[in-house]
Structures are given as structure tokens and as C-alpha cells.
Amino acid sequence: MTLLQTEKICKSFQGRPIIRDISIHLEEGELVSLIGLSGSGKTTLLNIMSGLTPPDSGRVLLSGKDITGRPGQIGYMLQKDLLLEHKRVIDNAALPLVIRGMGKAEARKQADPYFEQFGLEGTQRMYPCQLSGGMRQRAALLRTYLESRNVVLLDEPFSALDMITKHQMHLWYLEMMKKISLSSILITHDPDEALQLSDRIYLLTGTPGEIHHEIFIDVPREERNDFSLHPRYAEYKRQIRDILQPGEV
């Protein structure tokens, strides 16, 4: 089932074309990565998909419904966690519910059961400065999930983490996707991250950015613990680098 799709999205800024004719889709339960050179329009595309930026032409569909230019329909997490330091963790997580008009007490009540699922039990009364980097990302992902229960857009959410924490977050996120029936589109500059997490990878190339390549990862996620040793891994990675130019991903 197709949850999210774009149809021929085009966008220019100050007369300069940024992306052109972008048509991508996200199926239920998938994690799809978007890789491209810096300045190719990846974040512009996610801003359009989230409704924060209107396209010049084209449209965005969520479960077949046109949501073009309508923010608040899809959860969107940026590279920085953007937790509010003066608010407790539970109030950060519950913020989307409050923004929708729910009272603070009820919003806390609605958010609280998810803390155990997201590995955050016991942090409800803490402040963000008391959390580790990985825990902050979990809190930000919980807030994003409560904004939209089934589709999440991720703009390099793991890039600021150290290698060990990033690996742990990758495993945790894939497990969470299964537990809570989540579907995700991820921007990353890291081919290894994309190969570890993705069902499919879109490669954004050219100026303006266009989708000319789509890579299907045919190794099941549960078999990717040592994916870098798999014969297909080097082939996938070489394909990405050949398209995007070595050293410039």
C-alpha cells in the first residue's frame, strides 16, 4: 500500500531551479533513503513533502489525499533534535498534541505510555540537558511520531552521534518501525547508513536535482547485522559511488 508519494515536484528559488520532476513513493512499512550531493535539493524536497514549503508545481499525496502545502500532516525530524531545554522531556514529547489543542495534562497522559516503548521510561520528569545524545534522539523521534503516527520524514537524524551510538540507534529504529508500524523517508550523506537501513534508495543527481536512479536492496533487514561482509554490499556501494562521484556524497 502506498502511503506517501510525490508527483512531478518542481521548485526554484530566486529564479534558480532546485529540483525538477521529482516523483517518489513510500510503501507501508518501508524505510526509503534519499542520497544526493550537497545542494542537490534533498532538504528542499522534504520541506515540500512536510508541507512547510509549497512547490512551484506538482503535488504530495498521503494515502491518496492531496496534502500539498499543508503542514502538520506528516512527522518531520531535522538533524538537530530541537528539544526545548526549559521543558521536561514529557512536555517536549507531548508538544505536537498541545499544538493541536489538547490540554497539557491530557497530552502528558497520551504521551506517557510510549516512553517505555521508546526506551525512555524514567526520563519523563528530566530536562533534555540530562539526557545522552542517543536518548535525546529517541525523545525527538517520539515527539515526531506523536505528530504523525504512521509516516516520518528524517533529515540526517543520526549524523551527530558517535559511531557506536549511531549503530545502536540504527538497530533500535528498525526494531521500533516494526513494533509501531512506522514508515520512513530518510535523508543521509552516508551510503553505509542507507544500505544498513533502507528497503530502497533514491539517488538525487544533477542541477536541478532529479531522480534518475533507484536501488532496491534485496537483502532482508534481519540479515544485515554483518551486511558489510555480504557479497552484494560492495556492489551496492560501488553503484552509489559511481553515480554520485567518490568523495562527494
XYZ file of N, CA and C in Angstrom:
747
model
N 0.839 -1.198 0.000
C 0.000 0.000 0.000
C 0.872 1.245 0.000
N 0.628 2.158 -0.927
C 1.386 3.401 -0.999
C 0.839 4.395 0.020
N 1.703 4.803 0.968
C 1.294 5.767 1.983
C 1.555 7.200 1.540
N 2.732 7.425 0.989
C 3.153 8.786 0.653
C 3.776 8.791 -0.730
N 3.439 9.806 -1.525
C 4.067 9.922 -2.841
C 4.091 11.375 -3.286
N 5.073 11.667 -4.127
C 5.134 12.976 -4.770
C 4.954 12.774 -6.263
N 4.342 13.751 -6.903
C 4.105 13.691 -8.350
C 4.690 14.923 -9.013
N 5.801 14.721 -9.730
C 6.414 15.752 -10.566
C 6.636 17.076 -9.821
N 7.257 16.988 -8.649
C 7.534 18.171 -7.830
C 8.659 19.004 -8.451
N 8.406 20.294 -8.623
C 9.410 21.241 -9.100
C 9.482 22.418 -8.131
N 10.712 22.931 -7.917
C 10.875 24.081 -7.039
C 12.093 24.894 -7.458
N 11.909 26.215 -7.508
C 13.001 27.151 -7.782
C 13.049 28.190 -6.667
N 14.241 28.738 -6.424
C 14.414 29.847 -5.501
C 15.117 30.977 -6.224
N 14.472 32.151 -6.224
C 15.025 33.337 -6.880
C 15.439 33.038 -8.326
N 14.559 32.323 -9.010
C 14.777 32.021 -10.416
C 15.716 30.865 -10.693
N 16.287 30.272 -9.649
C 17.227 29.154 -9.831
C 16.517 27.837 -9.555
N 16.408 26.948 -10.546
C 15.755 25.658 -10.320
C 16.545 24.818 -9.315
N 15.857 24.274 -8.328
C 16.498 23.451 -7.304
C 16.210 21.966 -7.531
N 14.947 21.608 -7.704
C 14.564 20.230 -8.021
C 13.556 20.251 -9.162
N 13.538 19.171 -9.926
C 12.665 19.135 -11.099
C 12.064 17.741 -11.277
N 10.743 17.718 -11.442
C 10.003 16.492 -11.771
C 10.315 15.333 -10.823
N 10.246 15.603 -9.522
C 10.546 14.559 -8.536
C 9.284 13.756 -8.235
N 9.316 12.491 -8.586
C 8.221 11.570 -8.281
C 8.797 10.377 -7.524
N 8.481 10.276 -6.241
C 8.924 9.158 -5.428
C 7.740 8.634 -4.633
N 7.885 7.458 -4.027
C 6.786 6.895 -3.245
C 7.336 6.120 -2.063
N 6.502 5.977 -1.051
C 6.821 5.240 0.167
C 5.702 4.258 0.431
N 6.062 2.984 0.522
C 5.076 1.951 0.790
C 4.970 1.697 2.295
N 3.879 1.104 2.701
C 3.659 0.807 4.118
C 4.764 -0.088 4.662
N 5.380 0.324 5.778
C 6.419 -0.456 6.431
C 7.808 -0.263 5.868
N 7.949 0.540 4.832
C 9.253 0.745 4.209
C 10.071 1.820 4.917
N 11.392 1.710 4.767
C 12.295 2.824 5.002
C 13.012 3.082 3.680
N 12.814 4.269 3.147
C 13.396 4.670 1.864
C 14.387 5.798 2.120
N 15.602 5.660 1.603
C 16.620 6.700 1.771
C 16.747 7.545 0.518
N 17.140 8.784 0.737
C 17.378 9.737 -0.344
C 18.809 10.250 -0.191
N 19.645 9.949 -1.183
C 21.045 10.360 -1.154
C 21.315 11.260 -2.351
N 22.113 12.291 -2.140
C 22.500 13.182 -3.240
C 23.646 14.068 -2.807
N 24.289 14.703 -3.758
C 25.360 15.629 -3.442
C 24.809 16.827 -2.679
N 25.678 17.496 -1.931
C 25.267 18.701 -1.219
C 24.708 19.716 -2.212
N 23.574 20.302 -1.862
C 22.955 21.292 -2.735
C 22.067 20.716 -3.813
N 21.831 19.398 -3.768
C 21.012 18.783 -4.823
C 19.519 18.903 -4.560
N 19.133 19.440 -3.389
C 17.717 19.682 -3.142
C 17.032 18.680 -2.244
N 17.791 17.876 -1.512
C 17.189 16.842 -0.660
C 16.295 17.454 0.419
N 16.846 18.414 1.155
C 16.069 19.025 2.236
C 14.905 19.835 1.675
N 15.112 20.486 0.533
C 14.004 21.197 -0.120
C 12.850 20.243 -0.399
N 13.183 19.054 -0.880
C 12.143 18.068 -1.174
C 11.404 17.658 0.095
N 12.128 17.396 1.191
C 11.456 17.021 2.433
C 10.619 18.165 2.988
N 11.096 19.395 2.845
C 10.304 20.546 3.280
C 8.986 20.617 2.519
N 9.041 20.300 1.234
C 7.821 20.295 0.422
C 6.903 19.147 0.846
N 7.486 17.974 1.069
C 6.677 16.821 1.463
C 6.006 17.050 2.820
N 6.684 17.774 3.707
C 6.119 18.044 5.034
C 5.068 19.148 5.006
N 5.008 19.889 3.903
C 4.060 20.994 3.797
C 4.626 22.331 4.220
N 5.895 22.368 4.661
C 6.493 23.622 5.119
C 6.812 24.566 3.969
N 7.107 23.996 2.788
C 7.426 24.797 1.605
C 6.503 24.382 0.473
N 5.826 25.315 -0.171
C 4.968 24.936 -1.309
C 5.811 24.699 -2.556
N 5.470 23.721 -3.373
C 6.185 23.525 -4.643
C 5.721 24.540 -5.676
N 6.535 24.749 -6.712
C 6.082 25.562 -7.839
C 5.046 24.804 -8.657
N 5.244 23.482 -8.732
C 4.279 22.620 -9.419
C 4.418 21.208 -8.870
N 3.437 20.381 -9.148
C 3.416 19.030 -8.616
C 2.607 18.965 -7.334
N 2.474 17.765 -6.781
C 1.685 17.612 -5.564
C 2.212 16.473 -4.701
N 1.782 16.495 -3.432
C 2.148 15.487 -2.443
C 0.869 14.791 -1.996
N 0.886 13.464 -1.989
C -0.286 12.686 -1.616
C 0.026 11.812 -0.412
N -0.856 11.821 0.582
C -0.754 10.958 1.761
C -1.971 10.043 1.759
N -1.721 8.749 1.564
C -2.812 7.759 1.441
C -3.833 8.213 0.400
N -3.338 8.783 -0.696
C -4.180 9.206 -1.805
C -4.798 10.584 -1.658
N -4.606 11.227 -0.495
C -5.184 12.546 -0.243
C -4.148 13.631 -0.505
N -4.538 14.661 -1.225
C -3.625 15.756 -1.550
C -3.352 16.594 -0.300
N -2.082 16.599 0.135
C -1.700 17.390 1.319
C -0.670 18.461 0.946
N -0.572 18.790 -0.321
C 0.411 19.770 -0.779
C 0.254 21.097 -0.038
N 1.353 21.573 0.547
C 1.329 22.860 1.236
C 0.564 22.870 2.535
N 0.309 21.693 3.110
C -0.454 21.608 4.360
C 0.421 21.004 5.455
N 1.101 21.813 6.250
C 1.957 21.290 7.315
C 1.146 20.603 8.406
N 1.836 19.750 9.183
C 1.192 19.071 10.293
C 0.570 17.737 9.938
N 0.713 17.305 8.692
C 0.144 16.024 8.268
C 1.131 14.872 8.446
N 2.434 15.194 8.446
C 3.491 14.178 8.488
C 4.516 14.582 9.535
N 5.008 13.627 10.317
C 6.075 13.908 11.266
C 7.374 14.200 10.543
N 8.127 15.179 11.043
C 9.350 15.624 10.364
C 10.406 15.899 11.418
N 11.527 15.170 11.350
C 12.608 15.346 12.307
C 13.852 15.823 11.586
N 14.417 16.928 12.065
C 15.606 17.507 11.465
C 16.873 16.920 12.092
N 18.027 17.350 11.567
C 19.315 16.845 12.036
C 19.507 17.114 13.525
N 19.182 18.329 13.990
C 19.249 18.658 15.399
C 17.947 18.234 16.054
N 18.038 17.784 17.301
C 16.823 17.292 17.952
C 15.832 18.407 18.289
N 16.316 19.660 18.439
C 15.461 20.824 18.688
C 14.549 20.649 19.899
N 15.024 19.892 20.900
C 14.266 19.796 22.142
C 14.323 21.136 22.869
N 13.243 21.495 23.509
C 13.173 22.754 24.253
C 13.787 22.539 25.629
N 14.916 23.192 25.872
C 15.700 22.917 27.077
C 14.970 23.290 28.358
N 14.033 24.227 28.306
C 13.325 24.658 29.516
C 12.105 23.798 29.827
N 11.816 22.827 28.953
C 10.668 21.949 29.186
C 11.141 20.545 29.546
N 10.382 19.872 30.388
C 10.707 18.496 30.732
C 10.535 17.606 29.497
N 11.141 16.419 29.558
C 11.129 15.528 28.399
C 9.702 15.165 28.000
N 8.835 14.908 28.963
C 7.461 14.526 28.605
C 6.733 15.678 27.922
N 7.036 16.911 28.317
C 6.379 18.048 27.666
C 6.948 18.293 26.278
N 8.222 17.976 26.061
C 8.780 18.025 24.712
C 8.100 16.991 23.816
N 7.953 15.782 24.334
C 7.337 14.716 23.535
C 5.881 15.025 23.222
N 5.173 15.596 24.188
C 3.736 15.845 24.032
C 3.426 17.128 23.279
N 4.448 17.879 22.895
C 4.229 19.187 22.273
C 3.303 19.148 21.061
N 3.430 18.166 20.126
C 2.510 18.155 18.979
C 1.045 18.042 19.392
N 0.775 17.328 20.468
C -0.606 17.174 20.941
C -1.137 18.489 21.500
N -0.273 19.220 22.213
C -0.669 20.523 22.754
C -0.934 21.510 21.627
N -0.068 21.470 20.603
C -0.233 22.371 19.457
C -1.573 22.122 18.765
N -2.018 20.875 18.782
C -3.313 20.550 18.173
C -4.496 20.991 19.032
N -4.215 21.478 20.239
C -5.296 21.978 21.077
C -5.602 21.153 22.297
N -4.846 20.060 22.511
C -5.083 19.214 23.674
C -4.530 19.888 24.927
N -5.188 19.755 26.037
C -4.700 20.291 27.294
C -3.400 19.619 27.716
N -2.586 20.337 28.499
C -1.266 19.820 28.863
C -1.364 18.501 29.636
N -2.268 18.413 30.591
C -2.400 17.197 31.396
C -2.793 16.000 30.532
N -3.744 16.203 29.629
C -4.187 15.119 28.753
C -3.080 14.737 27.770
N -2.335 15.734 27.271
C -1.236 15.456 26.353
C -0.166 14.604 27.029
N 0.156 14.940 28.273
C 1.117 14.124 29.026
C 0.603 12.692 29.187
N -0.700 12.569 29.498
C -1.301 11.251 29.685
C -1.236 10.428 28.405
N -1.450 11.077 27.253
C -1.404 10.390 25.969
C 0.025 9.977 25.605
N 1.007 10.823 25.942
C 2.400 10.563 25.563
C 3.069 9.548 26.474
N 2.691 9.527 27.739
C 3.409 8.737 28.745
C 3.558 7.248 28.392
N 2.525 6.557 27.888
C 2.681 5.117 27.617
C 3.761 4.800 26.579
N 4.096 5.755 25.727
C 5.086 5.492 24.688
C 6.523 5.561 25.209
N 6.724 6.092 26.398
C 8.084 6.234 26.922
C 8.771 4.881 27.091
N 8.032 3.886 27.543
C 8.625 2.554 27.683
C 8.969 1.970 26.317
N 8.054 2.094 25.356
C 8.308 1.585 24.012
C 9.548 2.212 23.383
N 9.747 3.493 23.615
C 10.856 4.209 23.004
C 12.135 4.167 23.855
N 12.137 3.325 24.896
C 13.322 3.192 25.724
C 13.626 4.422 26.549
N 12.578 5.155 26.936
C 12.742 6.414 27.659
C 12.102 6.387 29.050
N 11.645 5.223 29.497
C 10.990 5.134 30.788
C 11.897 5.688 31.890
N 11.341 6.540 32.728
C 12.098 7.148 33.815
C 12.650 8.524 33.492
N 12.516 8.947 32.232
C 13.058 10.264 31.849
C 11.986 11.346 31.787
N 10.741 10.983 32.056
C 9.631 11.910 31.854
C 9.848 13.250 32.550
N 10.357 13.229 33.768
C 10.497 14.449 34.556
C 11.864 15.108 34.378
N 12.710 14.513 33.593
C 14.031 15.082 33.346
C 13.946 16.233 32.343
N 15.051 16.973 32.248
C 15.197 18.005 31.225
C 16.158 17.490 30.156
N 16.064 17.993 28.916
C 16.920 17.492 27.836
C 18.409 17.482 28.164
N 18.897 18.450 28.938
C 20.322 18.511 29.260
C 20.780 17.329 30.097
N 19.839 16.581 30.671
C 20.180 15.424 31.492
C 20.229 14.128 30.679
N 19.949 14.211 29.394
C 19.919 13.021 28.536
C 21.194 12.900 27.715
N 21.554 11.658 27.390
C 22.658 11.415 26.454
C 22.207 11.768 25.042
N 23.163 11.802 24.114
C 22.822 12.119 22.722
C 21.816 11.151 22.135
N 22.018 9.850 22.390
C 21.085 8.854 21.861
C 19.707 8.977 22.461
N 19.643 9.285 23.770
C 18.346 9.446 24.425
C 17.624 10.694 23.922
N 18.387 11.746 23.653
C 17.765 12.953 23.100
C 17.123 12.645 21.747
N 17.827 11.851 20.918
C 17.275 11.497 19.617
C 16.023 10.650 19.764
N 16.005 9.767 20.736
C 14.798 8.959 20.973
C 13.627 9.856 21.375
N 13.906 10.829 22.247
C 12.851 11.750 22.671
C 12.333 12.555 21.482
N 13.251 12.998 20.624
C 12.842 13.760 19.439
C 12.043 12.886 18.480
N 12.420 11.621 18.358
C 11.682 10.710 17.490
C 10.298 10.409 18.056
N 10.190 10.316 19.380
C 8.875 10.129 19.990
C 7.987 11.328 19.707
N 8.528 12.525 19.843
C 7.759 13.734 19.527
C 7.318 13.715 18.059
N 8.225 13.315 17.167
C 7.904 13.252 15.747
C 6.816 12.220 15.485
N 6.919 11.075 16.158
C 5.918 10.023 15.998
C 4.534 10.496 16.446
N 4.481 11.225 17.557
C 3.194 11.701 18.058
C 2.594 12.779 17.152
N 3.437 13.375 16.303
C 2.934 14.345 15.331
C 2.204 13.634 14.204
N 2.721 12.462 13.826
C 2.094 11.688 12.757
C 2.385 10.221 13.024
N 1.351 9.436 13.273
C 1.545 8.096 13.808
C 2.081 7.069 12.816
N 2.062 7.343 11.506
C 2.459 6.265 10.603
C 3.553 6.631 9.602
N 3.802 7.923 9.347
C 4.817 8.334 8.371
C 5.727 9.382 8.994
N 7.034 9.176 8.848
C 8.007 10.104 9.416
C 9.057 10.446 8.364
N 9.373 11.739 8.254
C 10.466 12.222 7.410
C 11.653 12.524 8.315
N 12.834 12.042 7.932
C 14.034 12.175 8.759
C 15.149 12.826 7.951
N 15.631 13.969 8.418
C 16.721 14.678 7.732
C 18.011 14.501 8.530
N 18.777 13.474 8.198
C 20.046 13.144 8.847
C 19.954 13.121 10.375
N 19.019 12.370 10.942
C 18.807 12.424 12.397
C 19.914 11.783 13.219
N 20.744 10.930 12.591
C 21.769 10.214 13.348
C 23.179 10.750 13.100
N 23.311 11.795 12.287
C 24.637 12.232 11.834
C 25.510 12.796 12.948
N 24.900 13.340 14.015
C 25.688 13.959 15.083
C 26.136 12.952 16.145
N 25.727 11.699 16.013
C 26.050 10.687 17.013
C 27.392 10.028 16.720
N 28.055 9.556 17.768
C 29.304 8.816 17.552
C 28.987 7.463 16.928
N 30.009 6.796 16.417
C 29.812 5.596 15.608
C 29.059 4.501 16.356
N 29.427 4.257 17.612
C 28.791 3.185 18.380
C 27.338 3.532 18.676
N 27.095 4.769 19.117
C 25.718 5.182 19.398
C 24.871 5.155 18.134
N 25.457 5.589 17.020
C 24.719 5.571 15.745
C 24.296 4.150 15.383
N 25.215 3.193 15.524
C 24.895 1.798 15.209
C 23.761 1.294 16.100
N 23.835 1.617 17.394
C 22.782 1.210 18.319
C 21.446 1.835 17.946
N 21.484 3.109 17.532
C 20.252 3.799 17.134
C 19.666 3.200 15.860
N 20.535 2.794 14.943
C 20.046 2.143 13.728
C 19.248 0.883 14.072
N 19.841 0.017 14.911
C 19.170 -1.231 15.286
C 17.864 -0.938 16.024
N 17.923 0.044 16.919
C 16.735 0.408 17.690
C 15.636 0.941 16.775
N 15.998 1.792 15.826
C 14.985 2.403 14.974
C 14.299 1.356 14.091
N 15.066 0.419 13.551
C 14.469 -0.626 12.728
C 13.510 -1.487 13.554
N 13.889 -1.761 14.794
C 13.012 -2.534 15.672
C 11.740 -1.751 15.985
N 11.889 -0.445 16.237
C 10.728 0.390 16.527
C 9.791 0.466 15.330
N 10.334 0.545 14.131
C 9.492 0.584 12.938
C 8.561 -0.617 12.883
N 9.090 -1.790 13.223
C 8.267 -2.999 13.218
C 7.227 -2.958 14.335
N 7.640 -2.519 15.516
C 6.742 -2.526 16.671
C 5.550 -1.602 16.497
N 5.801 -0.406 15.928
C 4.729 0.601 15.882
C 4.229 0.875 14.458
N 4.587 -0.036 13.514
C 4.101 0.060 12.125
C 4.407 1.424 11.513
N 5.677 1.784 11.532
C 6.123 3.086 11.048
C 6.736 2.950 9.664
N 6.545 3.965 8.838
C 7.167 4.051 7.518
C 7.962 5.350 7.458
N 9.137 5.322 6.819
C 10.051 6.461 6.933
C 10.751 6.778 5.619
N 10.988 8.084 5.413
C 11.885 8.548 4.363
C 13.054 9.242 5.047
N 14.274 8.818 4.715
C 15.478 9.281 5.389
C 16.421 9.964 4.407
N 16.848 11.192 4.742
C 17.950 11.836 4.038
C 19.241 11.466 4.748
N 20.240 11.046 4.003
C 21.541 10.758 4.576
C 22.632 11.048 3.552
N 23.820 11.426 4.060
C 25.003 11.555 3.212
C 25.864 10.303 3.280
N 25.438 9.330 4.076
C 26.253 8.158 4.382
C 25.714 6.924 3.656
N 26.392 6.453 2.610
C 25.922 5.258 1.903
C 25.814 4.035 2.807
N 26.727 3.915 3.784
C 26.673 2.773 4.698
C 25.383 2.800 5.520
N 25.012 3.995 5.984
C 23.773 4.139 6.740
C 22.575 3.775 5.872
N 22.560 4.270 4.653
C 21.451 3.975 3.745
C 21.352 2.473 3.473
N 22.483 1.820 3.261
C 22.469 0.390 2.969
C 22.046 -0.428 4.182
N 22.406 0.026 5.366
C 22.050 -0.694 6.584
C 20.550 -0.620 6.865
N 19.936 0.526 6.536
C 18.558 0.780 6.969
C 17.498 0.585 5.888
N 17.845 0.764 4.633
C 16.834 1.001 3.595
C 16.298 -0.257 2.933
N 15.060 -0.135 2.480
C 14.486 -1.103 1.546
C 14.784 -0.659 0.112
N 14.728 0.669 -0.101
C 15.068 1.244 -1.397
C 15.850 2.534 -1.179
N 16.646 2.901 -2.193
C 17.426 4.134 -2.130
C 17.194 4.917 -3.417
N 16.791 6.178 -3.268
C 16.702 7.086 -4.405
C 17.977 7.925 -4.456
N 18.536 8.080 -5.653
C 19.723 8.906 -5.844
C 19.322 10.180 -6.573
N 19.564 11.320 -5.924
C 19.207 12.627 -6.464
C 20.450 13.224 -7.118
N 20.397 13.442 -8.413
C 21.578 13.898 -9.140
C 21.248 15.078 -10.048
N 22.305 15.815 -10.428
C 22.165 16.891 -11.403
C 21.801 18.214 -10.766
N 21.783 19.252 -11.610
C 21.372 20.602 -11.213
C 20.436 21.138 -12.290
N 19.161 21.273 -11.978
C 18.482 20.969 -10.709
C 18.448 19.476 -10.417
N 18.215 19.137 -9.148
C 18.199 17.745 -8.747
C 17.038 16.978 -9.347
N 17.338 15.796 -9.848
C 16.324 14.904 -10.407
C 16.606 13.482 -9.942
N 15.570 12.664 -9.872
C 15.731 11.251 -9.534
C 15.938 10.473 -10.825
N 17.164 9.960 -10.997
C 17.456 9.156 -12.184
C 17.749 7.700 -11.832
N 17.942 7.431 -10.539
C 18.333 6.074 -10.135
C 17.591 5.664 -8.872
N 17.160 4.418 -8.854
C 16.517 3.823 -7.694
C 17.149 2.454 -7.460
N 17.624 2.226 -6.255
C 18.295 0.972 -5.920
C 17.412 0.182 -4.964
N 17.138 -1.063 -5.308
C 16.358 -1.953 -4.459
C 17.322 -2.842 -3.677
N 17.232 -2.819 -2.361
C 18.086 -3.651 -1.524
C 17.372 -4.987 -1.298
N 17.901 -6.038 -1.914
C 17.194 -7.318 -1.882
C 17.681 -8.236 -0.764
N 18.491 -7.706 0.157
C 18.904 -8.463 1.344
C 17.997 -8.047 2.501
N 17.234 -8.969 3.089
C 16.308 -8.605 4.170
C 17.032 -7.901 5.320
N 16.350 -6.965 5.962
C 16.963 -6.203 7.061
C 17.495 -7.108 8.167
N 16.759 -8.176 8.469
C 17.170 -9.049 9.567
C 18.465 -9.803 9.264
N 18.915 -9.759 8.022
C 20.169 -10.426 7.640
C 21.310 -9.428 7.459
N 21.147 -8.198 7.984
C 22.143 -7.168 7.724
C 23.038 -6.844 8.923
N 23.084 -7.703 9.926
C 23.966 -7.438 11.059
C 25.422 -7.348 10.618
N 25.816 -8.185 9.697
C 27.166 -8.147 9.127
C 27.078 -7.859 7.631
N 26.214 -6.910 7.293
C 25.928 -6.641 5.886
C 27.168 -6.209 5.114
N 28.098 -5.522 5.782
C 29.295 -5.047 5.081
C 30.150 -6.208 4.559
N 29.914 -7.416 5.081
C 30.648 -8.596 4.628
C 29.883 -9.364 3.546
N 28.675 -8.928 3.278
C 27.834 -9.613 2.287
C 28.342 -9.294 0.877
N 28.360 -10.265 -0.032
C 28.842 -10.018 -1.399
C 28.121 -8.883 -2.107
N 26.838 -8.696 -1.820
C 26.078 -7.663 -2.506
C 26.399 -6.264 -2.000
N 26.954 -6.168 -0.787
C 27.193 -4.864 -0.163
C 28.151 -4.017 -0.995
N 29.285 -4.593 -1.356
C 30.276 -3.853 -2.132
C 29.702 -3.434 -3.486
N 28.864 -4.281 -4.047
C 28.245 -3.957 -5.336
C 27.308 -2.764 -5.207
N 26.473 -2.756 -4.162
C 25.570 -1.622 -3.930
C 26.365 -0.336 -3.707
N 27.387 -0.425 -2.867
C 28.152 0.765 -2.512
C 28.894 1.325 -3.713
N 29.443 0.449 -4.542
C 30.125 0.887 -5.758
C 29.145 1.567 -6.705
N 27.947 1.046 -6.790
C 26.933 1.642 -7.657
C 26.598 3.067 -7.199
N 26.438 3.245 -5.891
C 26.140 4.578 -5.354
C 27.286 5.542 -5.634
N 28.491 5.110 -5.359
C 29.647 5.993 -5.534
C 29.885 6.335 -7.005
N 29.678 5.369 -7.878
C 29.872 5.629 -9.305
C 28.895 6.690 -9.801
N 27.690 6.688 -9.256
C 26.676 7.641 -9.694
C 26.909 9.026 -9.075
N 27.256 9.044 -7.779
C 27.341 10.314 -7.055
C 28.764 10.881 -6.974
N 29.731 10.197 -7.568
C 31.135 10.640 -7.592
C 31.800 10.404 -6.245
N 32.867 9.620 -6.219
C 33.553 9.277 -4.965
C 33.997 10.522 -4.213
N 33.818 10.465 -2.884
C 34.298 11.556 -2.030
C 33.390 12.752 -1.965
N 32.256 12.758 -2.692
C 31.397 13.934 -2.698
C 29.986 13.616 -2.208
N 29.799 12.433 -1.623
C 28.462 12.081 -1.138
C 28.128 12.930 0.081
